[in-house]
Tab-separated table of C-alpha atoms in Angstrom:
chain	number	residue	atom	x	y	z
A	1	PRO	CA	17.517	5.875	23.129
A	2	PRO	CA	15.575	6.876	20.014
A	3	ASP	CA	14.976	4.393	17.240
A	4	ALA	CA	16.747	4.849	13.939
A	5	PRO	CA	14.766	7.339	11.821
A	6	PRO	CA	12.743	5.424	9.226
A	7	ALA	CA	13.917	5.690	5.649
A	8	ALA	CA	10.276	5.599	4.533
A	9	VAL	CA	6.845	6.210	6.056
A	10	ALA	CA	3.579	4.841	4.670
A	11	VAL	CA	0.366	6.571	5.712
A	12	VAL	CA	-3.171	5.164	5.645
A	13	ILE	CA	-6.025	7.658	5.917
A	14	ASP	CA	-9.530	6.681	6.913
A	15	GLY	CA	-11.900	7.983	4.233
A	16	SER	CA	-14.882	7.929	6.605
A	17	LEU	CA	-17.126	10.860	7.426
A	18	SER	CA	-15.542	11.356	10.857
A	19	LEU	CA	-12.267	12.596	9.328
A	20	ARG	CA	-13.816	15.034	6.849
A	21	PRO	CA	-13.257	18.069	9.153
A	22	LEU	CA	-9.556	17.121	9.436
A	23	ARG	CA	-8.712	16.676	5.762
A	24	SER	CA	-6.882	20.012	5.458
A	25	VAL	CA	-4.894	19.318	8.636
A	26	ILE	CA	-3.938	15.887	7.299
A	27	ALA	CA	-2.975	17.292	3.886
A	28	GLN	CA	-0.755	19.989	5.408
A	29	THR	CA	0.884	17.445	7.699
A	30	LEU	CA	1.630	15.092	4.813
A	31	LYS	CA	3.137	17.899	2.739
A	32	GLY	CA	5.399	18.900	5.612
A	33	ALA	CA	6.469	15.333	6.381
A	34	ALA	CA	7.201	14.575	2.712
A	35	ARG	CA	9.909	17.258	2.733
A	36	ASN	CA	11.877	15.362	5.367
A	37	THR	CA	11.432	11.697	4.510
A	38	LYS	CA	10.277	9.355	1.781
A	39	LEU	CA	6.508	9.249	2.129
A	40	ALA	CA	3.638	7.411	0.455
A	41	ALA	CA	-0.043	7.585	1.389
A	42	TRP	CA	-3.302	5.799	0.669
A	43	ILE	CA	-6.882	6.700	1.476
A	44	ALA	CA	-9.371	3.957	2.286
A	45	THR	CA	-12.418	4.136	0.010
A	46	ASP	CA	-15.350	1.817	-0.679
A	47	ALA	CA	-13.886	0.799	-4.027
A	48	ALA	CA	-10.231	0.165	-3.137
A	49	ALA	CA	-7.195	1.715	-1.546
A	50	ARG	CA	-6.406	4.887	-3.517
A	51	PRO	CA	-2.819	6.168	-3.524
A	52	LEU	CA	-2.484	9.907	-2.970
A	53	ASP	CA	-0.420	12.296	-5.065
A	54	LEU	CA	1.671	14.129	-2.487
A	55	THR	CA	2.955	16.591	-5.104
A	56	LEU	CA	-0.480	18.238	-5.073
A	57	THR	CA	-1.137	21.107	-2.681
A	58	ASP	CA	-3.989	19.226	-1.011
A	59	ALA	CA	-2.298	15.832	-1.394
A	60	GLY	CA	-5.324	14.751	-3.423
A	61	LEU	CA	-7.619	14.802	-0.391
A	62	ALA	CA	-9.888	17.511	-1.813
A	63	GLU	CA	-11.227	14.903	-4.267
A	64	ALA	CA	-12.092	12.462	-1.466
A	65	ASP	CA	-15.716	12.584	-0.356
A	66	PHE	CA	-15.155	11.316	3.235
A	67	THR	CA	-18.577	9.729	3.686
A	68	GLY	CA	-19.984	6.855	5.701
A	69	GLY	CA	-17.634	4.307	7.223
A	70	ARG	CA	-14.749	2.970	5.149
A	71	GLU	CA	-13.026	-0.382	5.474
A	72	ALA	CA	-9.267	0.134	5.869
A	73	ILE	CA	-7.955	-3.402	5.369
A	74	ALA	CA	-7.021	-3.011	1.688
A	75	ALA	CA	-5.271	0.302	2.337
A	76	LEU	CA	-3.335	-1.124	5.287
A	77	ARG	CA	-2.208	-4.083	3.202
A	78	ALA	CA	-1.059	-1.761	0.412
A	79	ALA	CA	0.867	0.397	2.871
A	80	LEU	CA	2.508	-2.589	4.554
A	81	SER	CA	3.529	-4.083	1.196
A	82	TRP	CA	5.077	-0.791	0.111
A	83	ALA	CA	6.862	-0.339	3.448
A	84	ARG	CA	8.334	-3.832	3.287
A	85	SER	CA	9.619	-3.170	-0.232
A	86	GLN	CA	11.724	-0.224	0.931
A	87	PRO	CA	15.467	-0.800	1.388
A	88	GLY	CA	15.684	0.719	4.875
A	89	PRO	CA	13.610	0.840	8.060
A	90	ALA	CA	10.003	1.848	7.504
A	91	THR	CA	6.895	2.677	9.514
A	92	VAL	CA	3.169	2.662	8.749
A	93	VAL	CA	0.989	5.385	10.286
A	94	TRP	CA	-2.763	4.729	10.341
A	95	LEU	CA	-4.972	7.806	10.802
A	96	HIS	CA	-8.575	6.946	11.548
A	97	GLY	CA	-11.805	7.746	13.326
A	98	PRO	CA	-14.170	5.333	15.095
A	99	GLN	CA	-15.541	2.258	13.356
A	100	PRO	CA	-18.044	0.459	15.597
A	101	ALA	CA	-19.131	-2.046	12.925
A	102	ASP	CA	-17.268	-4.936	11.314
A	103	LEU	CA	-16.261	-4.042	7.757
A	104	GLY	CA	-14.412	-6.683	5.782
A	105	ASP	CA	-12.482	-9.748	6.908
A	106	PRO	CA	-9.248	-8.869	8.772
A	107	ALA	CA	-7.784	-12.382	8.386
A	108	ALA	CA	-5.533	-11.475	5.437
A	109	LEU	CA	-4.186	-8.413	7.240
A	110	ASP	CA	-3.703	-10.385	10.447
A	111	GLN	CA	-1.708	-13.046	8.592
A	112	MET	CA	0.354	-10.364	6.889
A	113	LEU	CA	1.297	-8.907	10.267
A	114	GLU	CA	2.018	-12.311	11.807
A	115	PHE	CA	3.941	-14.110	9.088
A	116	GLY	CA	5.788	-11.324	7.296
A	117	LEU	CA	9.534	-11.876	7.129
A	118	ARG	CA	10.045	-8.217	7.902
A	119	HIS	CA	8.087	-6.638	10.744
A	120	ILE	CA	6.985	-3.044	10.250
A	121	PRO	CA	5.704	-0.889	13.133
A	122	LEU	CA	2.059	0.050	12.613
A	123	LEU	CA	1.103	3.179	14.544
A	124	ASP	CA	-2.603	3.207	15.382
A	125	VAL	CA	-3.546	6.919	15.524
A	126	PRO	CA	-7.185	7.640	16.474
A	127	LEU	CA	-7.962	11.228	15.464
A	128	VAL	CA	-11.584	11.005	16.620
A	129	PRO	CA	-12.479	9.077	19.804
A	130	GLY	CA	-14.688	6.000	19.707
A	131	ALA	CA	-14.679	2.230	19.370
A	132	HIS	CA	-12.900	0.685	16.395
A	133	ARG	CA	-13.641	-2.948	15.609
A	134	LEU	CA	-10.549	-3.576	13.477
A	135	THR	CA	-8.080	-2.357	16.114
A	136	GLU	CA	-9.922	-4.495	18.665
A	137	LYS	CA	-9.260	-7.539	16.484
A	138	LEU	CA	-5.580	-6.660	15.950
A	139	TYR	CA	-4.623	-5.633	19.489
A	140	ARG	CA	-2.630	-8.840	20.089
A	141	ARG	CA	-0.208	-7.986	17.291
A	142	SER	CA	3.111	-6.697	18.653
A	143	ASP	CA	3.601	-4.604	15.486
A	144	LEU	CA	0.484	-2.560	16.343
A	145	ARG	CA	1.409	0.374	18.551
A	146	GLY	CA	-1.387	2.476	20.007
A	147	VAL	CA	-0.872	6.232	20.143
A	148	GLU	CA	-2.695	8.307	22.735
A	149	GLN	CA	-5.774	10.296	21.713
A	150	MET	CA	-4.959	13.795	20.460
A	151	THR	CA	-6.840	16.671	22.044
A	152	ASP	CA	-5.902	18.971	19.146
A	153	PRO	CA	-5.010	17.195	15.868
A	154	ALA	CA	-4.063	20.524	14.246
A	155	SER	CA	-0.973	20.682	16.468
A	156	GLY	CA	-0.722	17.060	17.564
A	157	LEU	CA	-0.555	15.509	14.104
A	158	PRO	CA	2.465	17.523	12.872
A	159	SER	CA	4.200	16.793	16.192
A	160	LEU	CA	3.512	13.092	15.798
A	161	PHE	CA	4.978	12.993	12.287
A	162	GLU	CA	8.018	14.961	13.427
A	163	ALA	CA	8.617	12.396	16.156
A	164	VAL	CA	8.150	9.473	13.765
A	165	THR	CA	10.416	10.831	11.024
A	166	LYS	CA	13.175	11.611	13.553
A	167	GLY	CA	12.996	8.197	15.179
A	168	ARG	CA	11.504	9.426	18.460
A	169	GLN	CA	8.894	7.264	20.139
A	170	PRO	CA	5.510	9.045	20.005
A	171	PRO	CA	3.337	9.127	23.151
A	172	SER	CA	1.684	5.750	23.575
A	173	LEU	CA	-0.993	4.154	25.700
A	174	VAL	CA	0.002	3.082	29.214
A	175	THR	CA	-2.275	1.044	31.468
A	176	ALA	CA	-2.263	1.022	35.288
A	177	ARG	CA	-4.391	-0.761	37.870
A	178	GLN	CA	-6.120	0.956	40.794
A	179	GLN	CA	-8.663	-0.076	43.395
A	180	GLU	CA	-11.273	2.590	42.714
A	181	PRO	CA	-12.497	4.070	39.414
A	182	PRO	CA	-11.267	7.601	38.649
A	183	THR	CA	-13.457	10.490	39.752
A	184	SER	CA	-12.962	12.226	36.400
A	185	GLY	CA	-12.277	11.128	32.858
A	186	THR	CA	-14.028	10.086	29.686
A	187	GLN	CA	-15.152	6.514	29.107
A	188	THR	CA	-14.321	5.173	25.648
A	189	SER	CA	-14.667	1.638	24.294
A	190	ASP	CA	-13.809	-1.546	26.169
A	191	GLN	CA	-10.878	-2.022	23.775
A	192	LEU	CA	-8.457	-0.626	26.384
A	193	ALA	CA	-9.732	-3.028	29.027
A	194	ARG	CA	-9.202	-5.995	26.724
A	195	TYR	CA	-5.725	-4.758	25.845
A	196	ALA	CA	-4.819	-4.366	29.530
A	197	ALA	CA	-6.099	-7.872	30.299
A	198	PHE	CA	-4.077	-9.320	27.424
A	199	ALA	CA	-0.927	-7.426	28.443
A	200	SER	CA	-1.174	-8.772	31.997
A	201	THR	CA	-1.253	-12.365	30.698
A	202	VAL	CA	1.936	-11.987	28.650
A	203	ALA	CA	3.903	-9.818	31.076
């Protein structure tokens, strides 16, 4: 059965260069989702987590430069704090590209996920394929839920938010063992292999 629709959704947007081509898609998706549920959003920048004004046509993303690689820890902490302050069920959606380098210390975020009195689902949504060091460090957290890679974010992102706001479980990662490697497919990072190994030890 579907989960109860969240009363509030917090969104974290990676301000890195990899998401620059998707800023209009993200802005349109946020505007549409904000009509159906209570929504707040932050963009990860080098300075700090910047809250977005969702009353603006572009949700404030036109002012974001989307350069380099941005550390998302501060923005994720802000989103989790806001979500936990809401009176009803809440969800955090993290939109990001690859981040192959360590940026910042994830210890504070890890502790927040582990010891919070109220657990909030954190949907890990990679919009651009590639390794991400922070998700690799957080993969043991049960609150972190991986969402499958979108082939077309322009259609996939609105569908994802529709599923989230209506309490439907979005498509997630499923691992399976086989004797031989697949004859077709795209190799990504070893993050999935580590996740599969961890899942087999706790099953």
